JSON list of C-alpha atoms in Angstrom, two decimals:
[
{"chain": "A", "resi": 1, "resn": "MET", "atom": "CA", "xyz": [82.15, 75.69, 63.19]},
{"chain": "A", "resi": 2, "resn": "GLU", "atom": "CA", "xyz": [81.99, 72.49, 65.24]},
{"chain": "A", "resi": 3, "resn": "GLY", "atom": "CA", "xyz": [85.14, 71.25, 63.49]},
{"chain": "A", "resi": 4, "resn": "LEU", "atom": "CA", "xyz": [86.92, 74.39, 64.59]},
{"chain": "A", "resi": 5, "resn": "ARG", "atom": "CA", "xyz": [86.36, 73.61, 68.27]},
{"chain": "A", "resi": 6, "resn": "ARG", "atom": "CA", "xyz": [87.38, 69.95, 68.03]},
{"chain": "A", "resi": 7, "resn": "SER", "atom": "CA", "xyz": [90.64, 70.72, 66.26]},
{"chain": "A", "resi": 8, "resn": "GLU", "atom": "CA", "xyz": [91.82, 73.35, 68.73]},
{"chain": "A", "resi": 9, "resn": "LYS", "atom": "CA", "xyz": [94.44, 72.15, 71.17]},
{"chain": "A", "resi": 10, "resn": "LYS", "atom": "CA", "xyz": [94.03, 73.03, 74.80]},
{"chain": "A", "resi": 11, "resn": "LYS", "atom": "CA", "xyz": [96.99, 75.24, 75.60]},
{"chain": "A", "resi": 12, "resn": "GLN", "atom": "CA", "xyz": [97.69, 78.48, 77.32]},
{"chain": "A", "resi": 13, "resn": "SER", "atom": "CA", "xyz": [97.42, 81.49, 75.04]},
{"chain": "A", "resi": 14, "resn": "VAL", "atom": "CA", "xyz": [99.71, 84.50, 75.30]},
{"chain": "A", "resi": 15, "resn": "ASP", "atom": "CA", "xyz": [96.91, 87.06, 75.05]},
{"chain": "A", "resi": 16, "resn": "LEU", "atom": "CA", "xyz": [94.76, 85.40, 77.72]},
{"chain": "A", "resi": 17, "resn": "SER", "atom": "CA", "xyz": [97.70, 85.13, 80.10]},
{"chain": "A", "resi": 18, "resn": "ILE", "atom": "CA", "xyz": [98.66, 88.79, 79.62]},
{"chain": "A", "resi": 19, "resn": "LYS", "atom": "CA", "xyz": [95.06, 89.98, 79.96]},
{"chain": "A", "resi": 20, "resn": "ALA", "atom": "CA", "xyz": [94.40, 87.90, 83.08]},
{"chain": "A", "resi": 21, "resn": "THR", "atom": "CA", "xyz": [97.61, 89.16, 84.68]},
{"chain": "A", "resi": 22, "resn": "TRP", "atom": "CA", "xyz": [96.86, 92.78, 83.74]},
{"chain": "A", "resi": 23, "resn": "LEU", "atom": "CA", "xyz": [93.33, 92.49, 85.16]},
{"chain": "A", "resi": 24, "resn": "GLY", "atom": "CA", "xyz": [94.80, 91.05, 88.36]},
{"chain": "A", "resi": 25, "resn": "ILE", "atom": "CA", "xyz": [97.28, 93.92, 88.63]},
{"chain": "A", "resi": 26, "resn": "SER", "atom": "CA", "xyz": [94.55, 96.47, 87.98]},
{"chain": "A", "resi": 27, "resn": "LYS", "atom": "CA", "xyz": [92.30, 94.87, 90.60]},
{"chain": "A", "resi": 28, "resn": "MET", "atom": "CA", "xyz": [95.17, 94.85, 93.12]},
{"chain": "A", "resi": 29, "resn": "TYR", "atom": "CA", "xyz": [95.91, 98.55, 92.52]},
{"chain": "A", "resi": 30, "resn": "ASN", "atom": "CA", "xyz": [92.21, 99.42, 92.82]},
{"chain": "A", "resi": 31, "resn": "LEU", "atom": "CA", "xyz": [91.97, 97.48, 96.08]},
{"chain": "A", "resi": 32, "resn": "LEU", "atom": "CA", "xyz": [95.07, 99.18, 97.50]},
{"chain": "A", "resi": 33, "resn": "GLY", "atom": "CA", "xyz": [93.94, 102.62, 96.36]},
{"chain": "A", "resi": 34, "resn": "ALA", "atom": "CA", "xyz": [90.30, 102.41, 97.45]},
{"chain": "A", "resi": 35, "resn": "PRO", "atom": "CA", "xyz": [90.88, 103.66, 101.03]},
{"chain": "A", "resi": 36, "resn": "TYR", "atom": "CA", "xyz": [92.65, 106.71, 99.53]},
{"chain": "A", "resi": 37, "resn": "ASP", "atom": "CA", "xyz": [90.00, 107.39, 96.86]},
{"chain": "A", "resi": 38, "resn": "ILE", "atom": "CA", "xyz": [92.37, 106.60, 94.02]},
{"chain": "A", "resi": 39, "resn": "SER", "atom": "CA", "xyz": [91.89, 104.07, 91.25]},
{"chain": "A", "resi": 40, "resn": "HIS", "atom": "CA", "xyz": [94.39, 102.31, 89.04]},
{"chain": "A", "resi": 41, "resn": "SER", "atom": "CA", "xyz": [93.46, 104.50, 86.06]},
{"chain": "A", "resi": 42, "resn": "ILE", "atom": "CA", "xyz": [93.75, 107.71, 88.09]},
{"chain": "A", "resi": 43, "resn": "GLY", "atom": "CA", "xyz": [97.18, 106.70, 89.36]},
{"chain": "A", "resi": 44, "resn": "PHE", "atom": "CA", "xyz": [98.31, 105.76, 85.86]},
{"chain": "A", "resi": 45, "resn": "VAL", "atom": "CA", "xyz": [97.38, 109.18, 84.48]},
{"chain": "A", "resi": 46, "resn": "LEU", "atom": "CA", "xyz": [98.93, 111.05, 87.41]},
{"chain": "A", "resi": 47, "resn": "LEU", "atom": "CA", "xyz": [102.21, 109.15, 86.95]},
{"chain": "A", "resi": 48, "resn": "ASN", "atom": "CA", "xyz": [102.33, 110.36, 83.34]},
{"chain": "A", "resi": 49, "resn": "ILE", "atom": "CA", "xyz": [102.13, 114.03, 84.31]},
{"chain": "A", "resi": 50, "resn": "ASP", "atom": "CA", "xyz": [105.48, 115.69, 84.97]},
{"chain": "A", "resi": 51, "resn": "PRO", "atom": "CA", "xyz": [105.36, 116.63, 88.68]},
{"chain": "A", "resi": 52, "resn": "VAL", "atom": "CA", "xyz": [107.43, 119.79, 88.22]},
{"chain": "A", "resi": 53, "resn": "GLU", "atom": "CA", "xyz": [106.80, 121.24, 84.77]},
{"chain": "A", "resi": 54, "resn": "GLY", "atom": "CA", "xyz": [103.42, 119.69, 84.03]},
{"chain": "A", "resi": 55, "resn": "THR", "atom": "CA", "xyz": [102.72, 117.99, 80.71]},
{"chain": "A", "resi": 56, "resn": "PRO", "atom": "CA", "xyz": [101.06, 119.29, 77.55]},
{"chain": "A", "resi": 57, "resn": "ALA", "atom": "CA", "xyz": [97.55, 117.82, 77.36]},
{"chain": "A", "resi": 58, "resn": "THR", "atom": "CA", "xyz": [98.24, 116.53, 73.84]},
{"chain": "A", "resi": 59, "resn": "LYS", "atom": "CA", "xyz": [101.22, 114.46, 75.07]},
{"chain": "A", "resi": 60, "resn": "ILE", "atom": "CA", "xyz": [99.47, 112.54, 77.85]},
{"chain": "A", "resi": 61, "resn": "ALA", "atom": "CA", "xyz": [97.20, 110.29, 75.75]},
{"chain": "A", "resi": 62, "resn": "PRO", "atom": "CA", "xyz": [100.03, 108.99, 73.50]},
{"chain": "A", "resi": 63, "resn": "LEU", "atom": "CA", "xyz": [102.21, 108.31, 76.57]},
{"chain": "A", "resi": 64, "resn": "MET", "atom": "CA", "xyz": [99.47, 106.05, 77.91]},
{"chain": "A", "resi": 65, "resn": "GLY", "atom": "CA", "xyz": [98.25, 104.51, 74.67]},
{"chain": "A", "resi": 66, "resn": "MET", "atom": "CA", "xyz": [94.82, 106.11, 75.11]},
{"chain": "A", "resi": 67, "resn": "GLU", "atom": "CA", "xyz": [92.41, 107.87, 72.80]},
{"chain": "A", "resi": 68, "resn": "ALA", "atom": "CA", "xyz": [92.42, 111.64, 73.26]},
{"chain": "A", "resi": 69, "resn": "ARG", "atom": "CA", "xyz": [88.62, 111.70, 73.78]},
{"chain": "A", "resi": 70, "resn": "SER", "atom": "CA", "xyz": [88.81, 109.28, 76.71]},
{"chain": "A", "resi": 71, "resn": "LEU", "atom": "CA", "xyz": [91.58, 111.31, 78.28]},
{"chain": "A", "resi": 72, "resn": "THR", "atom": "CA", "xyz": [89.63, 114.57, 77.84]},
{"chain": "A", "resi": 73, "resn": "ARG", "atom": "CA", "xyz": [86.79, 113.17, 79.97]},
{"chain": "A", "resi": 74, "resn": "MET", "atom": "CA", "xyz": [89.25, 111.92, 82.59]},
{"chain": "A", "resi": 75, "resn": "LEU", "atom": "CA", "xyz": [91.05, 115.27, 82.79]},
{"chain": "A", "resi": 76, "resn": "LYS", "atom": "CA", "xyz": [87.74, 117.09, 83.24]},
{"chain": "A", "resi": 77, "resn": "ASN", "atom": "CA", "xyz": [86.98, 114.72, 86.12]},
{"chain": "A", "resi": 78, "resn": "PHE", "atom": "CA", "xyz": [90.48, 115.26, 87.58]},
{"chain": "A", "resi": 79, "resn": "GLU", "atom": "CA", "xyz": [89.97, 119.01, 87.44]},
{"chain": "A", "resi": 80, "resn": "GLU", "atom": "CA", "xyz": [86.63, 118.68, 89.26]},
{"chain": "A", "resi": 81, "resn": "LYS", "atom": "CA", "xyz": [88.33, 116.55, 91.94]},
{"chain": "A", "resi": 82, "resn": "GLY", "atom": "CA", "xyz": [91.05, 119.17, 92.39]},
{"chain": "A", "resi": 83, "resn": "LEU", "atom": "CA", "xyz": [93.89, 116.92, 91.16]},
{"chain": "A", "resi": 84, "resn": "ILE", "atom": "CA", "xyz": [95.00, 119.12, 88.24]},
{"chain": "A", "resi": 85, "resn": "VAL", "atom": "CA", "xyz": [94.79, 122.59, 86.79]},
{"chain": "A", "resi": 86, "resn": "ARG", "atom": "CA", "xyz": [94.94, 123.55, 83.13]},
{"chain": "A", "resi": 87, "resn": "ILE", "atom": "CA", "xyz": [97.39, 126.33, 82.34]},
{"chain": "A", "resi": 88, "resn": "PRO", "atom": "CA", "xyz": [97.53, 127.98, 78.89]},
{"chain": "A", "resi": 89, "resn": "ASP", "atom": "CA", "xyz": [101.03, 127.80, 77.38]},
{"chain": "A", "resi": 90, "resn": "LYS", "atom": "CA", "xyz": [102.84, 131.15, 77.65]},
{"chain": "A", "resi": 91, "resn": "HIS", "atom": "CA", "xyz": [104.09, 131.01, 74.06]},
{"chain": "A", "resi": 92, "resn": "ASP", "atom": "CA", "xyz": [101.25, 129.24, 72.27]},
{"chain": "A", "resi": 93, "resn": "LYS", "atom": "CA", "xyz": [97.75, 129.91, 73.60]},
{"chain": "A", "resi": 94, "resn": "ARG", "atom": "CA", "xyz": [96.40, 126.87, 71.69]},
{"chain": "A", "resi": 95, "resn": "LYS", "atom": "CA", "xyz": [98.42, 124.56, 73.95]},
{"chain": "A", "resi": 96, "resn": "VAL", "atom": "CA", "xyz": [97.37, 123.66, 77.48]},
{"chain": "A", "resi": 97, "resn": "ILE", "atom": "CA", "xyz": [99.74, 122.41, 80.16]},
{"chain": "A", "resi": 98, "resn": "ILE", "atom": "CA", "xyz": [98.30, 120.00, 82.71]},
{"chain": "A", "resi": 99, "resn": "LYS", "atom": "CA", "xyz": [99.81, 120.67, 86.13]},
{"chain": "A", "resi": 100, "resn": "LEU", "atom": "CA", "xyz": [99.23, 118.76, 89.31]},
{"chain": "A", "resi": 101, "resn": "THR", "atom": "CA", "xyz": [97.77, 120.57, 92.31]},
{"chain": "A", "resi": 102, "resn": "ASP", "atom": "CA", "xyz": [99.24, 119.84, 95.75]},
{"chain": "A", "resi": 103, "resn": "TYR", "atom": "CA", "xyz": [96.41, 117.33, 96.17]},
{"chain": "A", "resi": 104, "resn": "GLY", "atom": "CA", "xyz": [97.27, 115.79, 92.79]},
{"chain": "A", "resi": 105, "resn": "GLN", "atom": "CA", "xyz": [100.96, 115.67, 93.77]},
{"chain": "A", "resi": 106, "resn": "ALA", "atom": "CA", "xyz": [100.04, 113.74, 96.93]},
{"chain": "A", "resi": 107, "resn": "LYS", "atom": "CA", "xyz": [97.91, 111.27, 94.95]},
{"chain": "A", "resi": 108, "resn": "ARG", "atom": "CA", "xyz": [100.72, 110.91, 92.39]},
{"chain": "A", "resi": 109, "resn": "GLU", "atom": "CA", "xyz": [103.21, 110.15, 95.16]},
{"chain": "A", "resi": 110, "resn": "MET", "atom": "CA", "xyz": [100.83, 107.52, 96.58]},
{"chain": "A", "resi": 111, "resn": "SER", "atom": "CA", "xyz": [100.64, 105.90, 93.14]},
{"chain": "A", "resi": 112, "resn": "LYS", "atom": "CA", "xyz": [104.41, 106.06, 92.70]},
{"chain": "A", "resi": 113, "resn": "GLN", "atom": "CA", "xyz": [105.09, 104.40, 96.05]},
{"chain": "A", "resi": 114, "resn": "THR", "atom": "CA", "xyz": [102.51, 101.68, 95.34]},
{"chain": "A", "resi": 115, "resn": "VAL", "atom": "CA", "xyz": [104.19, 100.90, 92.00]},
{"chain": "A", "resi": 116, "resn": "LYS", "atom": "CA", "xyz": [107.62, 100.83, 93.68]},
{"chain": "A", "resi": 117, "resn": "VAL", "atom": "CA", "xyz": [106.46, 98.41, 96.39]},
{"chain": "A", "resi": 118, "resn": "PHE", "atom": "CA", "xyz": [104.82, 96.16, 93.76]},
{"chain": "A", "resi": 119, "resn": "GLN", "atom": "CA", "xyz": [108.03, 96.21, 91.68]},
{"chain": "A", "resi": 120, "resn": "ARG", "atom": "CA", "xyz": [110.12, 95.32, 94.74]},
{"chain": "A", "resi": 121, "resn": "ARG", "atom": "CA", "xyz": [107.76, 92.46, 95.63]},
{"chain": "A", "resi": 122, "resn": "VAL", "atom": "CA", "xyz": [107.99, 91.08, 92.09]},
{"chain": "A", "resi": 123, "resn": "GLU", "atom": "CA", "xyz": [111.79, 91.35, 92.20]},
{"chain": "A", "resi": 124, "resn": "GLU", "atom": "CA", "xyz": [111.78, 89.35, 95.46]},
{"chain": "A", "resi": 125, "resn": "LYS", "atom": "CA", "xyz": [109.99, 86.48, 93.68]},
{"chain": "A", "resi": 126, "resn": "VAL", "atom": "CA", "xyz": [111.50, 86.73, 90.19]},
{"chain": "A", "resi": 127, "resn": "SER", "atom": "CA", "xyz": [115.25, 86.79, 89.54]},
{"chain": "A", "resi": 128, "resn": "LEU", "atom": "CA", "xyz": [116.83, 89.58, 87.51]},
{"chain": "A", "resi": 129, "resn": "ASP", "atom": "CA", "xyz": [117.67, 87.05, 84.78]},
{"chain": "A", "resi": 130, "resn": "GLU", "atom": "CA", "xyz": [114.04, 85.92, 84.64]},
{"chain": "A", "resi": 131, "resn": "LEU", "atom": "CA", "xyz": [112.86, 89.54, 84.50]},
{"chain": "A", "resi": 132, "resn": "GLY", "atom": "CA", "xyz": [115.31, 90.16, 81.67]},
{"chain": "A", "resi": 133, "resn": "VAL", "atom": "CA", "xyz": [113.79, 87.26, 79.74]},
{"chain": "A", "resi": 134, "resn": "PHE", "atom": "CA", "xyz": [110.28, 88.52, 80.57]},
{"chain": "A", "resi": 135, "resn": "PHE", "atom": "CA", "xyz": [111.02, 92.01, 79.21]},
{"chain": "A", "resi": 136, "resn": "HIS", "atom": "CA", "xyz": [112.69, 90.54, 76.15]},
{"chain": "A", "resi": 137, "resn": "VAL", "atom": "CA", "xyz": [109.63, 88.38, 75.45]},
{"chain": "A", "resi": 138, "resn": "MET", "atom": "CA", "xyz": [107.28, 91.34, 76.00]},
{"chain": "A", "resi": 139, "resn": "ASP", "atom": "CA", "xyz": [109.34, 93.39, 73.51]},
{"chain": "A", "resi": 140, "resn": "GLN", "atom": "CA", "xyz": [109.01, 90.59, 70.96]},
{"chain": "A", "resi": 141, "resn": "ILE", "atom": "CA", "xyz": [105.25, 90.38, 71.54]},
{"chain": "A", "resi": 142, "resn": "ASN", "atom": "CA", "xyz": [105.03, 94.15, 71.05]},
{"chain": "A", "resi": 143, "resn": "ASP", "atom": "CA", "xyz": [106.87, 93.75, 67.73]},
{"chain": "A", "resi": 144, "resn": "VAL", "atom": "CA", "xyz": [104.16, 91.31, 66.62]},
{"chain": "A", "resi": 145, "resn": "ILE", "atom": "CA", "xyz": [101.45, 93.73, 67.75]},
{"chain": "A", "resi": 146, "resn": "LYS", "atom": "CA", "xyz": [102.96, 96.75, 65.98]},
{"chain": "A", "resi": 147, "resn": "ASP", "atom": "CA", "xyz": [102.61, 95.30, 62.50]},
{"chain": "A", "resi": 148, "resn": "PRO", "atom": "CA", "xyz": [99.51, 93.10, 62.54]},
{"chain": "A", "resi": 149, "resn": "LYS", "atom": "CA", "xyz": [98.25, 94.03, 59.07]},
{"chain": "A", "resi": 150, "resn": "ASN", "atom": "CA", "xyz": [101.45, 93.15, 57.27]},
{"chain": "A", "resi": 151, "resn": "HIS", "atom": "CA", "xyz": [101.11, 89.37, 57.37]},
{"chain": "A", "resi": 152, "resn": "MET", "atom": "CA", "xyz": [98.81, 88.46, 60.21]},
{"chain": "A", "resi": 153, "resn": "PHE", "atom": "CA", "xyz": [95.55, 89.54, 58.51]},
{"chain": "A", "resi": 154, "resn": "ASP", "atom": "CA", "xyz": [96.39, 87.56, 55.39]},
{"chain": "A", "resi": 155, "resn": "GLU", "atom": "CA", "xyz": [97.12, 84.47, 57.47]},
{"chain": "A", "resi": 156, "resn": "ILE", "atom": "CA", "xyz": [93.91, 84.88, 59.47]},
{"chain": "A", "resi": 157, "resn": "ARG", "atom": "CA", "xyz": [91.84, 85.29, 56.28]},
{"chain": "A", "resi": 158, "resn": "ASP", "atom": "CA", "xyz": [93.44, 82.16, 54.79]},
{"chain": "A", "resi": 159, "resn": "ARG", "atom": "CA", "xyz": [92.70, 80.11, 57.90]},
{"chain": "A", "resi": 160, "resn": "LEU", "atom": "CA", "xyz": [89.09, 81.33, 58.05]},
{"chain": "A", "resi": 161, "resn": "LYS", "atom": "CA", "xyz": [88.57, 80.46, 54.37]},
{"chain": "A", "resi": 162, "resn": "GLU", "atom": "CA", "xyz": [89.38, 76.84, 55.29]},
{"chain": "A", "resi": 163, "resn": "TYR", "atom": "CA", "xyz": [86.19, 76.95, 57.39]},
{"chain": "A", "resi": 164, "resn": "GLY", "atom": "CA", "xyz": [84.14, 78.74, 54.74]},
{"chain": "A", "resi": 165, "resn": "ILE", "atom": "CA", "xyz": [84.29, 82.06, 56.57]},
{"chain": "A", "resi": 166, "resn": "THR", "atom": "CA", "xyz": [84.92, 85.16, 54.45]},
{"chain": "A", "resi": 167, "resn": "GLU", "atom": "CA", "xyz": [84.30, 88.86, 54.92]},
{"chain": "A", "resi": 168, "resn": "ASP", "atom": "CA", "xyz": [81.65, 88.67, 52.19]},
{"chain": "A", "resi": 169, "resn": "ASN", "atom": "CA", "xyz": [79.54, 85.98, 53.83]},
{"chain": "A", "resi": 170, "resn": "LEU", "atom": "CA", "xyz": [79.80, 87.62, 57.27]},
{"chain": "A", "resi": 171, "resn": "ASN", "atom": "CA", "xyz": [78.73, 91.07, 56.05]},
{"chain": "A", "resi": 172, "resn": "LYS", "atom": "CA", "xyz": [75.40, 89.93, 54.56]}
]
């Protein structure tokens, strides 16, 4: 393992940079929302609920890239806080529509305006051309993420074998 550390080059990694930036954004949103009793995660969920029609409960988790179980707990908490109501679908009683209360609408609007101000501030610092390149690069990174098992796992296994690391000797 010592050889592994010595051979690594010191350079910025894509995943660390994205994670650090995302954590910074999340912290900023939490700081801005604290006086209004709204967190980054609450705002994110509220922004994914249609403000007029509501949104089927089953559609919210995929929109946000979340597990349904995590969202279920959040929605229960939102209901207790008075942000949402659950309305059975008129045509299919198995479906539930999540609708924002007036209080939830106000919190959603706060989140929306915060995101708009952040976007404007970024656009003041970063040119439209640079943002275009940024979004293009993020799309390419997402393409790599979408198909990790295809070739990436094989390459990782091959590299680990060079250091004597295999699934068999780790699972003992």
